Amino acid sequence: MTMVIDCVAIGEELMKEIVKETETLKTKGITPGIATLLVGDDFGARMYRGQVEKFCEEAGFNYINENPSADVSEEEVIKIVKKLNADPAVSGILPLRPFPGQISDSAVINSIDVNKDIDCFQPFNMGKLALGEATFPPATPAAVIEILERYAREVDKVDPKDFFEGAEIVVVGHSNSVGKPVAYLALNRNATVSVTHVFTSMKGNLAKHTKGADILIVAAGKADLIGPDLVKEGAIVIDVGINRVKELDEKGEPILNDKGKPKTKTVGDVSFDAVKDKTRAITKVPGGVGSVTNRMLLKNALKACKIAHGLL
Ligand code: NAD
């Protein structure tokens, strides 16, 4: 019997834990805070900024919005980062990319205080992650691990340590923000990890790997990449992908909205309906990993706040 993992419930539970910890810190006169740095007005980055603001409000955090115009110089942006580094109301700094062309990602990222780098962008923090000593495991990969750990404890009734040790895990996607860090987090838990990517597919080798996975983590950004033929019977499938696709009718034609434009919907990388029954457990999109990601960011900000106040 397949279980659709209720990531929304996991996110809500995490939020309760975060609110409780924040209230305890506030009794000591300490309030955690997150600053976002959006340069210009990229649509996706603005959406993400709004979500961070909403979650900060729910958690009782300070929220600081830095939003210089798209024509700002790199020097000015770095000045803003330095100001945030020195601001005790800011526990964590979140640069929201893409930045305009005149601003180098790495110049901005490298100017963030390593103890305020709550989404693990800094090479120093990525290095610690690789060594198995992550201070701030990046939010999305950490969300994947959190979902699996809760599944191990609550459904399989096993210690997450035993769940991961020797588990055959295949990751699809090798980006610096999702694929590689999630692979490290699983490897550091002594899983047997294979990382596949677009070049694996180009050589026709994707199925060879994914079909051997007891746990399949997919983060490619390609709708319907993973059909039932790529999944082992009884696998656990975690779908990180987020894709906007056209809604189709039964003849495969786009369904139009009142303005005559094709309706769209959000899907993951896994063909959920076709794959679901083959799995032991699966996450869906929307209502999946994304419901946990922002909470992991808040958890990292709480940790950063405690580090700043000598509580950790
Ligand atoms: P990315 O574009 O940086 O990396 C995509 C990865 O997928 C690459 O490693 C690429 O080689 C691989 N890939 C692409 N096509 C492939 C194919 N045909 N076969 C095998 N591998 C293929 O993307 P990213 O930032 O890692 O994000 C991946 C997906 O996860 C996106 O859909 C993104 O929107 C989503 N995402 C979700 C969350 C969340 O909280 N749920 C957070 C971040 C990213």
mmCIF file of C-alpha atoms and ligand atoms in Angstrom:
data_model
loop_
_atom_site.group_PDB
_atom_site.id
_atom_site.type_symbol
_atom_site.label_atom_id
_atom_site.label_comp_id
_atom_site.label_asym_id
_atom_site.label_seq_id
_atom_site.Cartn_x
_atom_site.Cartn_y
_atom_site.Cartn_z
ATOM 1 C CA MET A 1 0.000 0.000 0.000
ATOM 2 C CA THR A 2 1.499 3.327 -1.053
ATOM 3 C CA MET A 3 1.809 6.160 1.399
ATOM 4 C CA VAL A 4 1.672 9.728 0.106
ATOM 5 C CA ILE A 5 3.907 11.485 2.617
ATOM 6 C CA ASP A 6 2.066 14.428 4.160
ATOM 7 C CA CYS A 7 4.769 17.088 3.813
ATOM 8 C CA VAL A 8 2.303 19.879 4.633
ATOM 9 C CA ALA A 9 1.745 18.285 8.063
ATOM 10 C CA ILE A 10 5.525 17.918 8.545
ATOM 11 C CA GLY A 11 5.946 21.614 7.685
ATOM 12 C CA GLU A 12 3.253 22.585 10.198
ATOM 13 C CA GLU A 13 4.788 20.447 12.927
ATOM 14 C CA LEU A 14 8.195 22.014 12.284
ATOM 15 C CA MET A 15 6.628 25.476 12.443
ATOM 16 C CA LYS A 16 5.162 24.705 15.889
ATOM 17 C CA GLU A 17 8.619 23.606 17.102
ATOM 18 C CA ILE A 18 10.177 26.786 15.665
ATOM 19 C CA VAL A 19 7.541 29.085 17.219
ATOM 20 C CA LYS A 20 8.077 27.409 20.602
ATOM 21 C CA GLU A 21 11.857 27.846 20.432
ATOM 22 C CA THR A 22 11.468 31.461 19.290
ATOM 23 C CA GLU A 23 9.202 32.209 22.251
ATOM 24 C CA THR A 24 11.807 30.744 24.610
ATOM 25 C CA LEU A 25 14.521 32.922 23.047
ATOM 26 C CA LYS A 26 12.280 35.981 23.359
ATOM 27 C CA THR A 27 11.980 35.424 27.119
ATOM 28 C CA LYS A 28 15.775 36.008 27.134
ATOM 29 C CA GLY A 29 15.333 39.234 25.146
ATOM 30 C CA ILE A 30 16.560 37.623 21.900
ATOM 31 C CA THR A 31 14.634 37.679 18.594
ATOM 32 C CA PRO A 32 15.948 35.755 15.566
ATOM 33 C CA GLY A 33 15.808 37.555 12.217
ATOM 34 C CA ILE A 34 16.256 36.964 8.514
ATOM 35 C CA ALA A 35 17.282 39.554 5.916
ATOM 36 C CA THR A 36 16.617 38.919 2.254
ATOM 37 C CA LEU A 37 18.684 40.633 -0.414
ATOM 38 C CA LEU A 38 16.832 41.022 -3.695
ATOM 39 C CA VAL A 39 18.502 43.158 -6.360
ATOM 40 C CA GLY A 40 15.946 44.493 -8.851
ATOM 41 C CA ASP A 41 12.615 42.750 -9.261
ATOM 42 C CA ASP A 42 13.046 39.278 -10.738
ATOM 43 C CA PHE A 43 9.595 37.616 -10.544
ATOM 44 C CA GLY A 44 10.672 34.253 -9.042
ATOM 45 C CA ALA A 45 12.966 35.923 -6.503
ATOM 46 C CA ARG A 46 10.156 38.321 -5.515
ATOM 47 C CA MET A 47 7.779 35.388 -4.961
ATOM 48 C CA TYR A 48 10.353 33.665 -2.777
ATOM 49 C CA ARG A 49 10.992 36.921 -0.856
ATOM 50 C CA GLY A 50 7.268 37.180 -0.083
ATOM 51 C CA GLN A 51 7.225 33.619 1.256
ATOM 52 C CA VAL A 52 10.218 34.242 3.513
ATOM 53 C CA GLU A 53 8.557 37.387 4.880
ATOM 54 C CA LYS A 54 5.321 35.471 5.579
ATOM 55 C CA PHE A 55 7.115 32.616 7.344
ATOM 56 C CA CYS A 56 9.200 35.055 9.424
ATOM 57 C CA GLU A 57 5.998 36.741 10.551
ATOM 58 C CA GLU A 58 4.406 33.391 11.464
ATOM 59 C CA ALA A 59 7.492 32.333 13.424
ATOM 60 C CA GLY A 60 7.779 35.667 15.267
ATOM 61 C CA PHE A 61 11.140 36.504 13.626
ATOM 62 C CA ASN A 62 12.455 39.919 12.630
ATOM 63 C CA TYR A 63 12.288 40.336 8.869
ATOM 64 C CA ILE A 64 14.520 42.791 7.015
ATOM 65 C CA ASN A 65 13.951 43.511 3.333
ATOM 66 C CA GLU A 66 16.904 44.866 1.339
ATOM 67 C CA ASN A 67 15.887 45.585 -2.242
ATOM 68 C CA PRO A 68 18.232 47.918 -4.146
ATOM 69 C CA SER A 69 17.314 48.756 -7.763
ATOM 70 C CA ALA A 70 18.571 46.625 -10.653
ATOM 71 C CA ASP A 71 21.188 49.242 -11.670
ATOM 72 C CA VAL A 72 22.962 49.298 -8.288
ATOM 73 C CA SER A 73 26.732 48.681 -8.320
ATOM 74 C CA GLU A 74 28.364 45.545 -6.900
ATOM 75 C CA GLU A 75 30.186 47.750 -4.405
ATOM 76 C CA GLU A 76 26.866 49.096 -3.077
ATOM 77 C CA VAL A 77 25.444 45.573 -2.730
ATOM 78 C CA ILE A 78 28.501 44.419 -0.796
ATOM 79 C CA LYS A 79 28.114 47.471 1.471
ATOM 80 C CA ILE A 80 24.541 46.340 2.205
ATOM 81 C CA VAL A 81 25.776 42.814 3.022
ATOM 82 C CA LYS A 82 28.411 44.235 5.400
ATOM 83 C CA LYS A 83 25.748 46.336 7.129
ATOM 84 C CA LEU A 84 23.606 43.192 7.575
ATOM 85 C CA ASN A 85 26.649 41.253 8.842
ATOM 86 C CA ALA A 86 27.023 43.850 11.606
ATOM 87 C CA ASP A 87 23.305 44.112 12.458
ATOM 88 C CA PRO A 88 22.425 42.109 15.618
ATOM 89 C CA ALA A 89 18.750 41.977 14.540
ATOM 90 C CA VAL A 90 19.822 39.868 11.533
ATOM 91 C CA SER A 91 20.646 36.226 12.328
ATOM 92 C CA GLY A 92 20.742 35.079 8.724
ATOM 93 C CA ILE A 93 21.166 36.638 5.276
ATOM 94 C CA LEU A 94 19.493 35.193 2.219
ATOM 95 C CA PRO A 95 20.682 36.467 -1.181
ATOM 96 C CA LEU A 96 17.852 36.002 -3.695
ATOM 97 C CA ARG A 97 19.162 35.290 -7.160
ATOM 98 C CA PRO A 98 19.381 35.887 -10.077
ATOM 99 C CA PHE A 99 21.361 39.103 -9.651
ATOM 100 C CA PRO A 100 21.686 41.582 -12.549
ATOM 101 C CA GLY A 101 24.706 41.034 -14.805
ATOM 102 C CA GLN A 102 26.973 43.689 -13.205
ATOM 103 C CA ILE A 103 26.879 41.861 -9.850
ATOM 104 C CA SER A 104 28.933 38.738 -9.331
ATOM 105 C CA ASP A 105 27.131 36.028 -7.311
ATOM 106 C CA SER A 106 30.350 34.872 -5.715
ATOM 107 C CA ALA A 107 31.466 38.402 -4.729
ATOM 108 C CA VAL A 108 28.195 38.897 -2.837
ATOM 109 C CA ILE A 109 28.112 35.407 -1.339
ATOM 110 C CA ASN A 110 31.718 35.579 -0.189
ATOM 111 C CA SER A 111 31.000 38.820 1.656
ATOM 112 C CA ILE A 112 28.306 37.191 3.847
ATOM 113 C CA ASP A 113 29.428 36.389 7.409
ATOM 114 C CA VAL A 114 29.868 32.576 7.485
ATOM 115 C CA ASN A 115 27.772 32.477 10.666
ATOM 116 C CA LYS A 116 24.880 34.256 8.892
ATOM 117 C CA ASP A 117 25.011 32.093 5.737
ATOM 118 C CA ILE A 118 21.777 30.241 6.547
ATOM 119 C CA ASP A 119 21.294 28.577 3.148
ATOM 120 C CA CYS A 120 24.891 27.333 2.936
ATOM 121 C CA PHE A 121 26.042 29.311 -0.103
ATOM 122 C CA GLN A 122 29.529 30.095 1.206
ATOM 123 C CA PRO A 123 32.357 27.774 0.022
ATOM 124 C CA PHE A 124 33.400 27.499 3.694
ATOM 125 C CA ASN A 125 29.981 26.174 4.707
ATOM 126 C CA MET A 126 29.776 23.900 1.631
ATOM 127 C CA GLY A 127 33.184 22.527 2.662
ATOM 128 C CA LYS A 128 31.881 21.828 6.156
ATOM 129 C CA LEU A 129 28.874 20.082 4.613
ATOM 130 C CA ALA A 130 31.187 17.866 2.538
ATOM 131 C CA LEU A 131 33.151 17.018 5.683
ATOM 132 C CA GLY A 132 29.968 15.976 7.479
ATOM 133 C CA GLU A 133 30.107 18.945 9.846
ATOM 134 C CA ALA A 134 27.465 21.216 8.328
ATOM 135 C CA THR A 135 26.493 24.195 10.472
ATOM 136 C CA PHE A 136 23.729 25.182 8.061
ATOM 137 C CA PRO A 137 22.628 22.294 5.822
ATOM 138 C CA PRO A 138 20.957 24.043 2.860
ATOM 139 C CA ALA A 139 17.185 24.273 3.221
ATOM 140 C CA THR A 140 15.905 22.127 0.341
ATOM 141 C CA PRO A 141 18.353 19.208 0.777
ATOM 142 C CA ALA A 142 17.797 19.409 4.555
ATOM 143 C CA ALA A 143 14.033 19.244 3.926
ATOM 144 C CA VAL A 144 14.498 16.007 1.947
ATOM 145 C CA ILE A 145 16.489 14.459 4.798
ATOM 146 C CA GLU A 146 13.988 15.698 7.410
ATOM 147 C CA ILE A 147 11.113 14.078 5.449
ATOM 148 C CA LEU A 148 13.012 10.775 5.230
ATOM 149 C CA GLU A 149 14.033 10.830 8.897
ATOM 150 C CA ARG A 150 10.439 11.429 9.981
ATOM 151 C CA TYR A 151 9.277 8.651 7.645
ATOM 152 C CA ALA A 152 11.841 6.281 9.198
ATOM 153 C CA ARG A 153 10.774 7.073 12.778
ATOM 154 C CA GLU A 154 7.028 7.368 12.306
ATOM 155 C CA VAL A 155 6.211 4.859 9.559
ATOM 156 C CA ASP A 156 9.010 2.276 9.424
ATOM 157 C CA LYS A 157 9.535 2.647 13.216
ATOM 158 C CA VAL A 158 13.303 2.491 12.817
ATOM 159 C CA ASP A 159 16.082 4.733 14.017
ATOM 160 C CA PRO A 160 16.912 7.112 11.110
ATOM 161 C CA LYS A 161 20.548 6.073 11.575
ATOM 162 C CA ASP A 162 19.688 2.456 10.675
ATOM 163 C CA PHE A 163 17.344 3.641 7.922
ATOM 164 C CA PHE A 164 20.144 5.503 6.104
ATOM 165 C CA GLU A 165 23.057 3.158 6.763
ATOM 166 C CA GLY A 166 23.703 1.164 3.596
ATOM 167 C CA ALA A 167 20.472 2.392 1.945
ATOM 168 C CA GLU A 168 20.674 2.448 -1.854
ATOM 169 C CA ILE A 169 19.956 6.100 -2.654
ATOM 170 C CA VAL A 170 19.948 7.573 -6.136
ATOM 171 C CA VAL A 171 19.845 11.324 -6.648
ATOM 172 C CA VAL A 172 18.748 12.727 -10.017
ATOM 173 C CA GLY A 173 20.300 16.184 -10.468
ATOM 174 C CA HIS A 174 23.769 17.413 -9.505
ATOM 175 C CA SER A 175 23.277 21.145 -8.921
ATOM 176 C CA ASN A 176 25.237 22.928 -6.191
ATOM 177 C CA SER A 177 21.973 23.941 -4.516
ATOM 178 C CA VAL A 178 20.082 20.617 -4.398
ATOM 179 C CA GLY A 179 21.630 17.505 -5.989
ATOM 180 C CA LYS A 180 25.187 17.689 -4.618
ATOM 181 C CA PRO A 181 24.302 18.805 -1.060
ATOM 182 C CA VAL A 182 21.520 16.217 -0.681
ATOM 183 C CA ALA A 183 23.980 13.555 -1.877
ATOM 184 C CA TYR A 184 26.493 14.698 0.775
ATOM 185 C CA LEU A 185 23.849 14.705 3.509
ATOM 186 C CA ALA A 186 22.874 11.121 2.602
ATOM 187 C CA LEU A 187 26.500 10.000 2.212
ATOM 188 C CA ASN A 188 27.342 11.482 5.604
ATOM 189 C CA ARG A 189 24.613 9.214 6.998
ATOM 190 C CA ASN A 190 26.456 6.244 5.445
ATOM 191 C CA ALA A 191 23.999 5.598 2.634
ATOM 192 C CA THR A 192 25.288 4.219 -0.674
ATOM 193 C CA VAL A 193 24.712 7.199 -2.928
ATOM 194 C CA SER A 194 24.734 7.493 -6.732
ATOM 195 C CA VAL A 195 24.351 10.890 -8.327
ATOM 196 C CA THR A 196 22.887 11.035 -11.833
ATOM 197 C CA HIS A 197 22.342 14.057 -14.079
ATOM 198 C CA VAL A 198 21.634 15.236 -17.575
ATOM 199 C CA PHE A 199 24.757 13.536 -18.954
ATOM 200 C CA THR A 200 23.630 10.225 -17.419
ATOM 201 C CA SER A 201 20.393 10.613 -19.399
ATOM 202 C CA MET A 202 22.252 11.621 -22.556
ATOM 203 C CA LYS A 203 24.193 8.338 -22.405
ATOM 204 C CA GLY A 204 20.912 6.462 -21.916
ATOM 205 C CA ASN A 205 21.948 5.287 -18.452
ATOM 206 C CA LEU A 206 19.376 6.961 -16.188
ATOM 207 C CA ALA A 207 17.032 3.967 -15.768
ATOM 208 C CA LYS A 208 19.986 1.652 -15.008
ATOM 209 C CA HIS A 209 20.676 3.699 -11.877
ATOM 210 C CA THR A 210 17.200 4.804 -10.796
ATOM 211 C CA LYS A 211 15.795 1.253 -11.013
ATOM 212 C CA GLY A 212 18.283 0.166 -8.351
ATOM 213 C CA ALA A 213 17.188 2.855 -5.884
ATOM 214 C CA ASP A 214 15.454 2.017 -2.623
ATOM 215 C CA ILE A 215 15.215 5.779 -2.151
ATOM 216 C CA LEU A 216 14.986 7.956 -5.250
ATOM 217 C CA ILE A 217 15.485 11.719 -4.841
ATOM 218 C CA VAL A 218 14.642 13.668 -7.991
ATOM 219 C CA ALA A 219 15.718 17.301 -8.498
ATOM 220 C CA ALA A 220 16.050 17.924 -12.223
ATOM 221 C CA GLY A 221 13.388 20.512 -13.049
ATOM 222 C CA LYS A 222 11.919 18.390 -15.868
ATOM 223 C CA ALA A 223 8.255 17.397 -15.762
ATOM 224 C CA ASP A 224 7.557 13.674 -16.298
ATOM 225 C CA LEU A 225 11.259 12.790 -16.271
ATOM 226 C CA ILE A 226 10.560 9.837 -13.996
ATOM 227 C CA GLY A 227 7.899 7.376 -15.145
ATOM 228 C CA PRO A 228 7.128 3.931 -13.661
ATOM 229 C CA ASP A 229 9.726 2.228 -15.872
ATOM 230 C CA LEU A 230 12.449 4.138 -13.997
ATOM 231 C CA VAL A 231 11.293 3.204 -10.506
ATOM 232 C CA LYS A 232 11.926 0.034 -8.502
ATOM 233 C CA GLU A 233 8.867 -1.678 -7.009
ATOM 234 C CA GLY A 234 8.558 -0.593 -3.367
ATOM 235 C CA ALA A 235 10.914 2.395 -3.606
ATOM 236 C CA ILE A 236 10.524 5.633 -1.641
ATOM 237 C CA VAL A 237 10.369 8.559 -4.082
ATOM 238 C CA ILE A 238 11.050 12.156 -3.063
ATOM 239 C CA ASP A 239 10.200 14.634 -5.812
ATOM 240 C CA VAL A 240 11.955 17.988 -5.407
ATOM 241 C CA GLY A 241 11.167 19.312 -8.893
ATOM 242 C CA ILE A 242 8.856 22.263 -9.489
ATOM 243 C CA ASN A 243 7.623 22.801 -13.050
ATOM 244 C CA ARG A 244 4.813 24.873 -14.597
ATOM 245 C CA VAL A 245 3.091 22.914 -17.372
ATOM 246 C CA LYS A 246 -0.010 23.406 -19.524
ATOM 247 C CA GLU A 247 -3.183 21.680 -18.378
ATOM 248 C CA LEU A 248 -4.371 19.268 -21.072
ATOM 249 C CA ASP A 249 -7.806 17.790 -21.762
ATOM 250 C CA GLU A 250 -8.406 14.072 -22.459
ATOM 251 C CA LYS A 251 -7.444 14.591 -26.137
ATOM 252 C CA GLY A 252 -4.126 16.137 -25.115
ATOM 253 C CA GLU A 253 -5.204 19.653 -26.129
ATOM 254 C CA PRO A 254 -4.409 22.656 -23.863
ATOM 255 C CA ILE A 255 -7.319 23.769 -21.665
ATOM 256 C CA LEU A 256 -7.870 27.527 -22.060
ATOM 257 C CA ASN A 257 -8.771 30.072 -19.373
ATOM 258 C CA ASP A 258 -11.374 32.906 -19.721
ATOM 259 C CA LYS A 259 -8.777 35.018 -21.566
ATOM 260 C CA GLY A 260 -8.153 32.256 -24.125
ATOM 261 C CA LYS A 261 -4.688 31.536 -22.712
ATOM 262 C CA PRO A 262 -3.595 27.957 -21.802
ATOM 263 C CA LYS A 263 -4.207 27.097 -18.147
ATOM 264 C CA THR A 264 -1.100 25.982 -16.292
ATOM 265 C CA LYS A 265 -0.438 23.902 -13.196
ATOM 266 C CA THR A 266 2.530 23.039 -10.982
ATOM 267 C CA VAL A 267 3.964 19.518 -11.171
ATOM 268 C CA GLY A 268 7.134 17.786 -10.052
ATOM 269 C CA ASP A 269 9.648 15.744 -12.051
ATOM 270 C CA VAL A 270 7.911 12.442 -11.305
ATOM 271 C CA SER A 271 4.759 11.340 -13.181
ATOM 272 C CA PHE A 272 2.924 11.079 -9.875
ATOM 273 C CA ASP A 273 -0.235 9.210 -10.977
ATOM 274 C CA ALA A 274 1.655 6.660 -13.047
ATOM 275 C CA VAL A 275 4.428 6.068 -10.487
ATOM 276 C CA LYS A 276 2.528 6.256 -7.189
ATOM 277 C CA ASP A 277 1.261 2.664 -6.976
ATOM 278 C CA LYS A 278 4.698 1.255 -7.647
ATOM 279 C CA THR A 279 6.164 2.989 -4.597
ATOM 280 C CA ARG A 280 6.181 2.341 -0.864
ATOM 281 C CA ALA A 281 6.002 6.072 -0.219
ATOM 282 C CA ILE A 282 6.061 9.158 -2.399
ATOM 283 C CA THR A 283 5.864 12.953 -2.062
ATOM 284 C CA LYS A 284 3.659 15.020 -4.321
ATOM 285 C CA VAL A 285 3.996 18.439 -5.957
ATOM 286 C CA PRO A 286 2.637 20.879 -4.889
ATOM 287 C CA GLY A 287 2.339 20.049 -1.187
ATOM 288 C CA GLY A 288 5.656 18.206 -1.037
ATOM 289 C CA VAL A 289 9.274 19.096 -0.272
ATOM 290 C CA GLY A 290 8.533 22.821 -0.753
ATOM 291 C CA SER A 291 6.242 22.731 2.305
ATOM 292 C CA VAL A 292 9.237 21.805 4.461
ATOM 293 C CA THR A 293 12.006 23.845 2.788
ATOM 294 C CA ASN A 294 11.154 27.253 4.250
ATOM 295 C CA ARG A 295 10.894 25.818 7.738
ATOM 296 C CA MET A 296 14.406 24.371 7.420
ATOM 297 C CA LEU A 297 15.609 27.866 6.566
ATOM 298 C CA LEU A 298 13.953 29.195 9.734
ATOM 299 C CA LYS A 299 15.608 26.392 11.722
ATOM 300 C CA ASN A 300 19.001 27.460 10.360
ATOM 301 C CA ALA A 301 18.248 31.079 11.302
ATOM 302 C CA LEU A 302 17.382 29.942 14.841
ATOM 303 C CA LYS A 303 20.714 28.134 14.981
ATOM 304 C CA ALA A 304 22.560 31.190 13.661
ATOM 305 C CA CYS A 305 20.832 33.306 16.301
ATOM 306 C CA LYS A 306 21.909 30.937 19.072
ATOM 307 C CA ILE A 307 25.495 30.905 17.745
ATOM 308 C CA ALA A 308 25.515 34.721 17.711
ATOM 309 C CA HIS A 309 24.370 34.817 21.345
ATOM 310 C CA GLY A 310 26.808 32.150 22.535
ATOM 311 C CA LEU A 311 23.982 29.685 23.194
ATOM 312 C CA LEU A 312 25.493 26.981 20.966
HETATM 313 P P1 NAD B 1 19.331 23.124 -11.756
HETATM 314 O O1 NAD B 1 18.768 23.512 -13.071
HETATM 315 O O2 NAD B 1 20.406 23.935 -11.147
HETATM 316 O O3 NAD B 1 19.878 21.623 -11.883
HETATM 317 C C1 NAD B 1 19.139 20.628 -12.554
HETATM 318 C C2 NAD B 1 19.858 19.318 -12.449
HETATM 319 O O4 NAD B 1 19.050 18.335 -13.091
HETATM 320 C C3 NAD B 1 21.209 19.308 -13.148
HETATM 321 O O5 NAD B 1 22.131 18.597 -12.352
HETATM 322 C C4 NAD B 1 20.953 18.567 -14.444
HETATM 323 O O6 NAD B 1 22.079 17.838 -14.899
HETATM 324 C C5 NAD B 1 19.824 17.621 -14.024
HETATM 325 N N1 NAD B 1 18.976 17.250 -15.169
HETATM 326 C C6 NAD B 1 18.363 18.088 -16.052
HETATM 327 N N2 NAD B 1 17.743 17.369 -17.002
HETATM 328 C C7 NAD B 1 17.969 16.073 -16.711
HETATM 329 C C8 NAD B 1 17.613 14.853 -17.353
HETATM 330 N N3 NAD B 1 16.910 14.830 -18.474
HETATM 331 N N4 NAD B 1 18.006 13.703 -16.765
HETATM 332 C C9 NAD B 1 18.738 13.706 -15.634
HETATM 333 N N5 NAD B 1 19.107 14.821 -14.993
HETATM 334 C C10 NAD B 1 18.738 15.983 -15.540
HETATM 335 O O7 NAD B 1 18.077 22.979 -10.775
HETATM 336 P P2 NAD B 1 18.023 22.951 -9.152
HETATM 337 O O8 NAD B 1 18.201 24.309 -8.624
HETATM 338 O O9 NAD B 1 18.876 21.837 -8.657
HETATM 339 O O10 NAD B 1 16.492 22.553 -8.967
HETATM 340 C C11 NAD B 1 15.993 21.315 -9.443
HETATM 341 C C12 NAD B 1 14.495 21.334 -9.357
HETATM 342 O O11 NAD B 1 14.118 21.449 -7.989
HETATM 343 C C13 NAD B 1 13.819 22.513 -10.064
HETATM 344 O O12 NAD B 1 12.592 22.082 -10.602
HETATM 345 C C14 NAD B 1 13.588 23.503 -8.961
HETATM 346 O O13 NAD B 1 12.484 24.366 -9.227
HETATM 347 C C15 NAD B 1 13.267 22.568 -7.822
HETATM 348 N N6 NAD B 1 13.505 23.130 -6.480
HETATM 349 C C16 NAD B 1 12.580 22.869 -5.536
HETATM 350 C C17 NAD B 1 12.753 23.338 -4.252
HETATM 351 C C18 NAD B 1 11.739 23.008 -3.202
HETATM 352 O O14 NAD B 1 11.788 23.548 -2.111
HETATM 353 N N7 NAD B 1 10.827 22.083 -3.474
HETATM 354 C C19 NAD B 1 13.875 24.114 -3.938
HETATM 355 C C20 NAD B 1 14.846 24.324 -4.908
HETATM 356 C C21 NAD B 1 14.653 23.815 -6.191
#
